[in-house]
PDB file of C-alpha atoms in Angstrom:
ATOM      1  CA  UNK A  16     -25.921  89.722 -28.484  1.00 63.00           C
ATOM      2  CA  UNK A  17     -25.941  93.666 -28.961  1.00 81.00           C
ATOM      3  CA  UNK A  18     -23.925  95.176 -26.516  1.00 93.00           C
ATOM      4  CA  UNK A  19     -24.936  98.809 -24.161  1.00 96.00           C
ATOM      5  CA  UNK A  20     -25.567 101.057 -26.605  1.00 96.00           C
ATOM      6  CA  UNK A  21     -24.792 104.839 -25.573  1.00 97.00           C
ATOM      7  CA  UNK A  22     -25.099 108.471 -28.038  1.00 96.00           C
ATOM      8  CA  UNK A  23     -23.639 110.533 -28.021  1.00 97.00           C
ATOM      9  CA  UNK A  24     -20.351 109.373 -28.286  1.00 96.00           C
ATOM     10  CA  UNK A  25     -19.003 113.219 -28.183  1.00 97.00           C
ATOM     11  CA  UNK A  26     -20.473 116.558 -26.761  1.00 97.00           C
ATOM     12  CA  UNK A  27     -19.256 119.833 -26.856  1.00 98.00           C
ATOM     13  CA  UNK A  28     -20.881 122.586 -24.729  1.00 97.00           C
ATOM     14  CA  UNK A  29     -20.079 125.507 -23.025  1.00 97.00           C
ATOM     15  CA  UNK A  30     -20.686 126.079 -19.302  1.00 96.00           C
ATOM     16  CA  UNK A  31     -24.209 126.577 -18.037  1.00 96.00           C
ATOM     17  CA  UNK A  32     -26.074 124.828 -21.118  1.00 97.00           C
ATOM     18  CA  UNK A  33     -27.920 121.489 -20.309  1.00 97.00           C
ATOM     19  CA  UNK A  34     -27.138 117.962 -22.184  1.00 98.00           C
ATOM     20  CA  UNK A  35     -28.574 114.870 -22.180  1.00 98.00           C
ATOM     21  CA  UNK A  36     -27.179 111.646 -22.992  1.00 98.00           C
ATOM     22  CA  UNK A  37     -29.038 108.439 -24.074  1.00 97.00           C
ATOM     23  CA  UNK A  38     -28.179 104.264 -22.968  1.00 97.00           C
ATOM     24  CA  UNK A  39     -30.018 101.256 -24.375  1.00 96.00           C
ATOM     25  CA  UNK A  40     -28.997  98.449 -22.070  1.00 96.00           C
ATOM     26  CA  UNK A  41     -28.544  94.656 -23.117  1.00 95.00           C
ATOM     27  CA  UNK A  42     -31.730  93.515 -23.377  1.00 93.00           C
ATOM     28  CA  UNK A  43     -33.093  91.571 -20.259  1.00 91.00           C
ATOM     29  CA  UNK A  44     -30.840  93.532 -18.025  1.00 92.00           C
ATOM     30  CA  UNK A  45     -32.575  94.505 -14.788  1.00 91.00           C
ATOM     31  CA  UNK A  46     -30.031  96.797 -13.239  1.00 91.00           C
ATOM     32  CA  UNK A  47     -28.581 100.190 -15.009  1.00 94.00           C
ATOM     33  CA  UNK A  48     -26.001 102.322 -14.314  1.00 93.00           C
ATOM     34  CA  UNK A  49     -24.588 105.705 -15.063  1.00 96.00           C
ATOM     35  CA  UNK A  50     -20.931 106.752 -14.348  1.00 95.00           C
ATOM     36  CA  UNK A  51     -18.714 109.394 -14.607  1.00 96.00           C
ATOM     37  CA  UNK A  52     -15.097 109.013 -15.206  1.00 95.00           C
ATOM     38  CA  UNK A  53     -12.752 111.786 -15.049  1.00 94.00           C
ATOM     39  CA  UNK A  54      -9.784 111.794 -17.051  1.00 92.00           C
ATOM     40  CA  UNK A  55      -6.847 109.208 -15.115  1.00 89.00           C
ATOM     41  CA  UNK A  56      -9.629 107.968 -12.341  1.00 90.00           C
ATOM     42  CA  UNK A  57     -11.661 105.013 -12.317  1.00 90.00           C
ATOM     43  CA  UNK A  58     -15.449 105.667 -12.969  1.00 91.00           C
ATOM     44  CA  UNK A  59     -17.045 106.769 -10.399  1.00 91.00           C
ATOM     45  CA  UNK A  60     -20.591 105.814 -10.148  1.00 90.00           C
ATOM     46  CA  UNK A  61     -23.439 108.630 -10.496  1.00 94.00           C
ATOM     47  CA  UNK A  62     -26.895 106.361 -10.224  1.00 93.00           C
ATOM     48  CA  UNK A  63     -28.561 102.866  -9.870  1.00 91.00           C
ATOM     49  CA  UNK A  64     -31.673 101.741 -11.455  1.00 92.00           C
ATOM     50  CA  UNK A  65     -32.999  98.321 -10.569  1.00 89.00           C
ATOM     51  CA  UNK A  66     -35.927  97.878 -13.348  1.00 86.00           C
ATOM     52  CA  UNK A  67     -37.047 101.502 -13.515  1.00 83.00           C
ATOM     53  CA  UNK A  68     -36.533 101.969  -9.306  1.00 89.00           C
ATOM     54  CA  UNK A  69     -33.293 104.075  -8.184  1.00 90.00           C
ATOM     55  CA  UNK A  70     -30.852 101.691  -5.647  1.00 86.00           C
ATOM     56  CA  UNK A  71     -28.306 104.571  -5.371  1.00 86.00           C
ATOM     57  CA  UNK A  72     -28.028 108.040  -5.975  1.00 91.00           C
ATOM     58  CA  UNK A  73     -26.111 108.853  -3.407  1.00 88.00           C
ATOM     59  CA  UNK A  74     -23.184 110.360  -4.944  1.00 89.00           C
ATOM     60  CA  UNK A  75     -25.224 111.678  -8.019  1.00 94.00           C
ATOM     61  CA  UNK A  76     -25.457 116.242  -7.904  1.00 94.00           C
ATOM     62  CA  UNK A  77     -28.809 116.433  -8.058  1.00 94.00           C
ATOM     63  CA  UNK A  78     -29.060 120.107  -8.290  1.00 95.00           C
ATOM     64  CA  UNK A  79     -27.753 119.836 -11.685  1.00 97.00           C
ATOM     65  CA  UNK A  80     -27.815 116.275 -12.542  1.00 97.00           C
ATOM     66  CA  UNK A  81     -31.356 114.019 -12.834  1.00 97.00           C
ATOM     67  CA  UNK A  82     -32.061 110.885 -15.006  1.00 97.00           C
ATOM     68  CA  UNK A  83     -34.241 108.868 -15.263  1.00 95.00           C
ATOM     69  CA  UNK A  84     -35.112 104.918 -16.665  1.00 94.00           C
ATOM     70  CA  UNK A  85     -38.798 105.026 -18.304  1.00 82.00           C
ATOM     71  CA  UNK A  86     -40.704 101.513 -18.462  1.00 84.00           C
ATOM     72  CA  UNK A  87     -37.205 100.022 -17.109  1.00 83.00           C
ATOM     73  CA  UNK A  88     -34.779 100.144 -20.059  1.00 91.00           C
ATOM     74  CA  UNK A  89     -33.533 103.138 -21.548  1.00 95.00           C
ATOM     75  CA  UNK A  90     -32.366 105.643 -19.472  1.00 96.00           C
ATOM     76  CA  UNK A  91     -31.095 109.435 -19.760  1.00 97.00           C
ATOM     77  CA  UNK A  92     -28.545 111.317 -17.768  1.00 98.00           C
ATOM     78  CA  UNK A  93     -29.144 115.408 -17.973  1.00 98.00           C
ATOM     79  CA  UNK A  94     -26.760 118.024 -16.718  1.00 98.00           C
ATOM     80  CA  UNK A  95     -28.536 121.150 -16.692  1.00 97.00           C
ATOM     81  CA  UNK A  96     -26.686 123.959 -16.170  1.00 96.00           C
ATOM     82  CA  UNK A  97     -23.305 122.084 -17.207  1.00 97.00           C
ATOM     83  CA  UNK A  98     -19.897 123.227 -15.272  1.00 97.00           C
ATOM     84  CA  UNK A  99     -16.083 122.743 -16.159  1.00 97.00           C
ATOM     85  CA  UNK A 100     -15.855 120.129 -13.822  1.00 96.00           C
ATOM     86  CA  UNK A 101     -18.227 118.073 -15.479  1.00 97.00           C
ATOM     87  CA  UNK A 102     -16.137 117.370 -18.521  1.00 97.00           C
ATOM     88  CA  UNK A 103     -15.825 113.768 -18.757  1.00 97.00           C
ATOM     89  CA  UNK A 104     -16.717 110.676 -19.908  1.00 97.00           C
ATOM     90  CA  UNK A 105     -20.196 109.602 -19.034  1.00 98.00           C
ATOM     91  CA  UNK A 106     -20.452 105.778 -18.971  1.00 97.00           C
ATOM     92  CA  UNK A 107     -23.641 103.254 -19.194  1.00 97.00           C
ATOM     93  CA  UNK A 108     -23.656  99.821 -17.512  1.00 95.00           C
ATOM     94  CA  UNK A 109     -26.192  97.007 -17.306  1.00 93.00           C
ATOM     95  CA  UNK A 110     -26.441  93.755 -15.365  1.00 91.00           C
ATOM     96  CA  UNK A 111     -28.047  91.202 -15.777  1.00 88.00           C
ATOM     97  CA  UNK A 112     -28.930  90.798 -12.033  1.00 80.00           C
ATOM     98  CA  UNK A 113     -30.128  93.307  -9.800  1.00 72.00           C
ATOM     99  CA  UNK A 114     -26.178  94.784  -8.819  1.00 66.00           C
ATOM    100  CA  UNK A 115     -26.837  93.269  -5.110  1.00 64.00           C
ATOM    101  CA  UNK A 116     -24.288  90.723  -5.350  1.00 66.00           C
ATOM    102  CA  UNK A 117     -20.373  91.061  -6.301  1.00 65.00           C
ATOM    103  CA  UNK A 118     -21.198  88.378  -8.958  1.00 72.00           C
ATOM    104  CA  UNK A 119     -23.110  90.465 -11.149  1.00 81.00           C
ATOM    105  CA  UNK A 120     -21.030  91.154 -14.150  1.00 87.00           C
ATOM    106  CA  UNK A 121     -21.697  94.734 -15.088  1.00 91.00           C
ATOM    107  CA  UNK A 122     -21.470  95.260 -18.801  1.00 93.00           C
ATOM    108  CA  UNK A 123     -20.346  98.773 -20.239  1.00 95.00           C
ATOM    109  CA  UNK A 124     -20.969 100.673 -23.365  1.00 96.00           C
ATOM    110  CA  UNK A 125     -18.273 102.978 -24.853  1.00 95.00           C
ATOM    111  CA  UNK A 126     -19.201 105.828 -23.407  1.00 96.00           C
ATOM    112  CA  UNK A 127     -20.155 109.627 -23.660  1.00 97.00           C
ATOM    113  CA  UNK A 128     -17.479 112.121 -23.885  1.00 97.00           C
ATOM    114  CA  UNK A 129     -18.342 115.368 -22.452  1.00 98.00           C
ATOM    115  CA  UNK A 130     -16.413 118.673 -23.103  1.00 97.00           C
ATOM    116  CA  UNK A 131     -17.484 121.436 -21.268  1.00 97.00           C
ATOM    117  CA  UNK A 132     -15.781 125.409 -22.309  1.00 97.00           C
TER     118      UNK A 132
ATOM    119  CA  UNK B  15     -17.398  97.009  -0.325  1.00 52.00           C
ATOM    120  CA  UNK B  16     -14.215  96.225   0.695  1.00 60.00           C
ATOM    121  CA  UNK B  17     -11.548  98.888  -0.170  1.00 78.00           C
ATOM    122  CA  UNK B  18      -8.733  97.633  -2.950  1.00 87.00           C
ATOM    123  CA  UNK B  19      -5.165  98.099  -3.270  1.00 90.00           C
ATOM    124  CA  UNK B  20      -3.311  97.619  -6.665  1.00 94.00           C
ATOM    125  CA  UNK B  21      -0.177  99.221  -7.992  1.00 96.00           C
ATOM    126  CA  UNK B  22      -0.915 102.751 -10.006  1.00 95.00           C
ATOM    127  CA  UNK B  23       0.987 101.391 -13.090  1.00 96.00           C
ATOM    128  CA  UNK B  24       3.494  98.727 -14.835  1.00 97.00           C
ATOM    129  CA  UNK B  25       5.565  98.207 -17.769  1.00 97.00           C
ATOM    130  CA  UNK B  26       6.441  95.048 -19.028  1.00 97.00           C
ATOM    131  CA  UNK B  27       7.573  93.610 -22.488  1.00 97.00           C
ATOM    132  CA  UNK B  28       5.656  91.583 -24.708  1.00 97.00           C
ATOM    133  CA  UNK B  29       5.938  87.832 -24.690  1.00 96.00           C
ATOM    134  CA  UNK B  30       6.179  88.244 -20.974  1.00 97.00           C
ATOM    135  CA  UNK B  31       3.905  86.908 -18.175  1.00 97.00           C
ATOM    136  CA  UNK B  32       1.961  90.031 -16.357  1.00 97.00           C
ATOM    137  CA  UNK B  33       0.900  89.622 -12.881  1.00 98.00           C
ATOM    138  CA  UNK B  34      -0.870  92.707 -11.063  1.00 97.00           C
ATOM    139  CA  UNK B  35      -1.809  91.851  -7.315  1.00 96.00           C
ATOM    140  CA  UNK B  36      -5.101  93.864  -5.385  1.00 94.00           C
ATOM    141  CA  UNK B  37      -5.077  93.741  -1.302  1.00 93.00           C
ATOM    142  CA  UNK B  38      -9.023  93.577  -0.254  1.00 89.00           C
ATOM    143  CA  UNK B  39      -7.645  92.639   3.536  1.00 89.00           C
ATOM    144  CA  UNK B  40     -11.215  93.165   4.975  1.00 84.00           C
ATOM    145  CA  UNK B  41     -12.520  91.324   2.177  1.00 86.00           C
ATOM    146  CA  UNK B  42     -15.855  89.702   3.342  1.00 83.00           C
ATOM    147  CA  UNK B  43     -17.258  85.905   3.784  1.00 84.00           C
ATOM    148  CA  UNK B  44     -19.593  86.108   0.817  1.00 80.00           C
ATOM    149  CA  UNK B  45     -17.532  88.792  -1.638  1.00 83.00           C
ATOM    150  CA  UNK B  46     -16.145  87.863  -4.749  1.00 88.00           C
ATOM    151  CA  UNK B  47     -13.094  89.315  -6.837  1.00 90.00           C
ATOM    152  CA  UNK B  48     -13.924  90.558  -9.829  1.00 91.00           C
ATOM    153  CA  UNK B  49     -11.075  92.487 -12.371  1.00 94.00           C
ATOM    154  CA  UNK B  50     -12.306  94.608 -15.523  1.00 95.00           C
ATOM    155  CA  UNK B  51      -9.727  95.696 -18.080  1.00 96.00           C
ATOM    156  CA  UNK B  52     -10.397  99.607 -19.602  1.00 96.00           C
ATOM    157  CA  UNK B  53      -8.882 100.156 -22.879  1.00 95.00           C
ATOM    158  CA  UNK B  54      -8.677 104.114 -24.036  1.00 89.00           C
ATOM    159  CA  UNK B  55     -11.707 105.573 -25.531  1.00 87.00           C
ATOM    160  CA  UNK B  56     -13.790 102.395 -24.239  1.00 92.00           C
ATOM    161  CA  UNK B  57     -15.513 101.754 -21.021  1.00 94.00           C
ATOM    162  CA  UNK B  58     -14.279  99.020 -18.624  1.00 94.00           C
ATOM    163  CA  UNK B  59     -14.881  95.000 -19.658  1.00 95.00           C
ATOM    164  CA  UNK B  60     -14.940  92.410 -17.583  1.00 93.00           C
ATOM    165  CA  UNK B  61     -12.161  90.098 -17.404  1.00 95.00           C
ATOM    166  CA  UNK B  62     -12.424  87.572 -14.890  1.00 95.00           C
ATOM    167  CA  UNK B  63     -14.244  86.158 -11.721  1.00 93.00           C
ATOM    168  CA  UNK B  64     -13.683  84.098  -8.622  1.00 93.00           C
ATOM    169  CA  UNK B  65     -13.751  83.162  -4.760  1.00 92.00           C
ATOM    170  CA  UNK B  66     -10.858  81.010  -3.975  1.00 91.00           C
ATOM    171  CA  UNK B  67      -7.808  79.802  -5.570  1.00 91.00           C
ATOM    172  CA  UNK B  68      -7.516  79.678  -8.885  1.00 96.00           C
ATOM    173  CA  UNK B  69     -10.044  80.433 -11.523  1.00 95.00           C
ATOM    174  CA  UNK B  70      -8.593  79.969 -15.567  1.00 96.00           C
ATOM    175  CA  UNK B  71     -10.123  81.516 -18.712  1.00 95.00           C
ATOM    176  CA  UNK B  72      -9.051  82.419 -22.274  1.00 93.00           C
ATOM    177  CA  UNK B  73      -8.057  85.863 -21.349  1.00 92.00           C
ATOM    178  CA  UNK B  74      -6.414  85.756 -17.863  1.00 96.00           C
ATOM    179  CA  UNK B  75      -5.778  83.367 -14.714  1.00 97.00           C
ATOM    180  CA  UNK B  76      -6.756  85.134 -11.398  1.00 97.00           C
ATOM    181  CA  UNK B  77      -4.948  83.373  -8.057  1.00 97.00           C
ATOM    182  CA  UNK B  78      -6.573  83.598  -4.100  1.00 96.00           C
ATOM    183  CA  UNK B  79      -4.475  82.665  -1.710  1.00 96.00           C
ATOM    184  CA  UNK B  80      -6.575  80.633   1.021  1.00 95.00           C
ATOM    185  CA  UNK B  81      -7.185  83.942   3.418  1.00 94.00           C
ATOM    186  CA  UNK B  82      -8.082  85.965   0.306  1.00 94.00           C
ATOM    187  CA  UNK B  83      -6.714  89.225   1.708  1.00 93.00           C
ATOM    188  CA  UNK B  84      -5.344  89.831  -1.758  1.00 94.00           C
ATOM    189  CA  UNK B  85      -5.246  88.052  -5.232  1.00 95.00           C
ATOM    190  CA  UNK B  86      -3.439  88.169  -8.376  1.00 97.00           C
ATOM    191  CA  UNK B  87      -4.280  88.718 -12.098  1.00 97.00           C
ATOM    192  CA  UNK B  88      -2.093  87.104 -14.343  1.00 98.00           C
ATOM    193  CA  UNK B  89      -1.836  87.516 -17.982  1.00 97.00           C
ATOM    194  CA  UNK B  90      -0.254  85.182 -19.945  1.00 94.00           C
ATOM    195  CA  UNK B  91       2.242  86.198 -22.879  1.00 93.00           C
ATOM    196  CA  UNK B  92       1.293  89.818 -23.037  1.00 96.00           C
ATOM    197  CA  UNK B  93       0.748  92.016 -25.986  1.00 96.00           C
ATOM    198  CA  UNK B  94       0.683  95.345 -27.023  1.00 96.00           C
ATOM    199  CA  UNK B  95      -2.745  95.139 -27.387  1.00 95.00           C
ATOM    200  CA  UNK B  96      -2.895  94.173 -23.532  1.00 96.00           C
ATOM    201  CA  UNK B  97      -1.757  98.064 -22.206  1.00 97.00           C
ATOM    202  CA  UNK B  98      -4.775  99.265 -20.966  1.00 97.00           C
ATOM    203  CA  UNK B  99      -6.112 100.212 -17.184  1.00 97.00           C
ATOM    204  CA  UNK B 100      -6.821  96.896 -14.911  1.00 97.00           C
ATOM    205  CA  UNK B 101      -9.435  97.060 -12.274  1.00 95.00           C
ATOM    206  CA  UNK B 102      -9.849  94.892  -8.948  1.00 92.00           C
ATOM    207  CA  UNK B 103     -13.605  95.119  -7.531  1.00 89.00           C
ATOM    208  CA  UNK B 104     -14.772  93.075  -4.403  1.00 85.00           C
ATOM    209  CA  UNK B 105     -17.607  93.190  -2.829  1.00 71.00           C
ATOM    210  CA  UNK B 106     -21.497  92.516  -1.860  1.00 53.00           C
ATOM    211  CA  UNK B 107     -23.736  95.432  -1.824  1.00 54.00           C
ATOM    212  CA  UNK B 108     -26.246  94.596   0.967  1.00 48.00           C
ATOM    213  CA  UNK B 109     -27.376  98.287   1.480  1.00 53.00           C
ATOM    214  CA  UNK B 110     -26.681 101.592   0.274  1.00 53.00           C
ATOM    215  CA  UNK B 111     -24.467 102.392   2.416  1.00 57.00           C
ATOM    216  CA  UNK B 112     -22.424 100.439   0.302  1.00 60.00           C
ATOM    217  CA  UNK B 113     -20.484 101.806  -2.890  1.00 63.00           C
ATOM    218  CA  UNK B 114     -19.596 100.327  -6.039  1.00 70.00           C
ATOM    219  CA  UNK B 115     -15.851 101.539  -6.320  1.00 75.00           C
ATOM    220  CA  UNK B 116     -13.418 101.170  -8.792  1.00 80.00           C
ATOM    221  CA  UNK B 117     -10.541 103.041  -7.749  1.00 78.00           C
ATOM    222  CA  UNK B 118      -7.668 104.581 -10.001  1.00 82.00           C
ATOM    223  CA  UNK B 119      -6.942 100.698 -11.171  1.00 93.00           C
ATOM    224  CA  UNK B 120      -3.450  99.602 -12.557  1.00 97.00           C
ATOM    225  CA  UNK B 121      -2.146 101.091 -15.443  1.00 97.00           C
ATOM    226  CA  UNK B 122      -0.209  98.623 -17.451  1.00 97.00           C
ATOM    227  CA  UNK B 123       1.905  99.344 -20.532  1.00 97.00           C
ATOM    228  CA  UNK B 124       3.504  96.652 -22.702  1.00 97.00           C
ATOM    229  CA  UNK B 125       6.481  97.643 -24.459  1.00 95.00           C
ATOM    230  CA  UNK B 126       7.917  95.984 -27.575  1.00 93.00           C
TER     231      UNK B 126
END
């Protein structure tokens, strides 16, 4: 079974140009999500997509930051204009359930590195 | 969900028997504890699952005492391929009020 797919793996950009990064989930996986993880934290999570519906974008800075999960599998995360403190890694999850219950198994892909100078 | 506490790191030496304890002490009726293991350069994998006492698979045992205010990873016969950043999650999101939080996680390091 192909795993979450994710491209770039690296970006380099300088502050105040836009990005956009790019996850295939497993196949069959209703639930998506995007998080950023800053170098020494744990990820913190930017978005929810049940099918192509947003759950939670709560903690997601939406005057920079949109995405977006068209016909309810891929999905693309934009910064636009990028800052300093968004270098890090951008990471892609699916699960196969609808990420309501703590038994949902979320599965990752191996990320987006983001450099911003 | 119900907030976690681990340790920020450990060392240990291979061949030995790891165990890394999370606190979830308002840990709810219906939550389960899940751990995911984060190895540089790669994004988190699941590890391991369960409720109550003791749950076995090929990677890892994970122990819940009978209040399950906390619970314990344990890694049997560690490698150095087993340093890497150890996550406890518990939880049920019933609204969205409710955040999915991983927290700094253990960092372990095996030593030769």
């Amino acid at each position: 079974e192909a795993g979450v797919a994710q491209s770039p793996r690296y970006k380099i950009i300088e502050k105040r140009q836009s990005v956009a990064f790019w996850c295939n989930p497993i196949s069959g996986h209703a639930t998506l999500y995007w998080y950023q993880q800053i170098l020494g934290q744990g990820p913190k999570l930017l978005i929810q997509f049940q099918n192509n519906g947003v759950v939670d974008d709560s903690q997601l800075p939406k005057d920079r930051f949109s995405a977006e999960r068209l016909k309810g599998v891929d999905s693309t995360l934009k910064i636009q204009p990028a800052k300093l403190e968004d270098s890090a890694v951008y990471l892609c999850a699916s699960s196969l359930g609808l990420g309501l219950k703590s038994t949902d198994t979320q599965y990752f892909g191996p990320g987006t590195r983001l450099t911003v100078l | 969900l119900a907030k976690t506490t681990q340790p920020i790191s450990m060392d240990s030496y291979e061949g030995q028997e790891v165990n890394i304890t999370c606190s979830h002490n308002n840990i709810a009726t219906n939550d389960y504890i899940t751990w995911y293991q984060q190895f540089p350069s790669q994004g988190p994998r699941f590890i391991i699952q369960g409720y109550k006492t003791k749950v076995t698979n090929e990677v890892a045992s994970l122990f819940i005492p009978a209040d399950r205010k906390s619970s314990t990873l344990s890694l049997p016969r560690v490698s150095l391929s087993d340093t890497a950043v150890y996550y406890c999650l518990v939880g049920l999101r019933l609204n969205r009020d409710d955040k999915i939080i991983f927290g700094k996680g253990t960092r372990l390091h095996i030593l030769p």
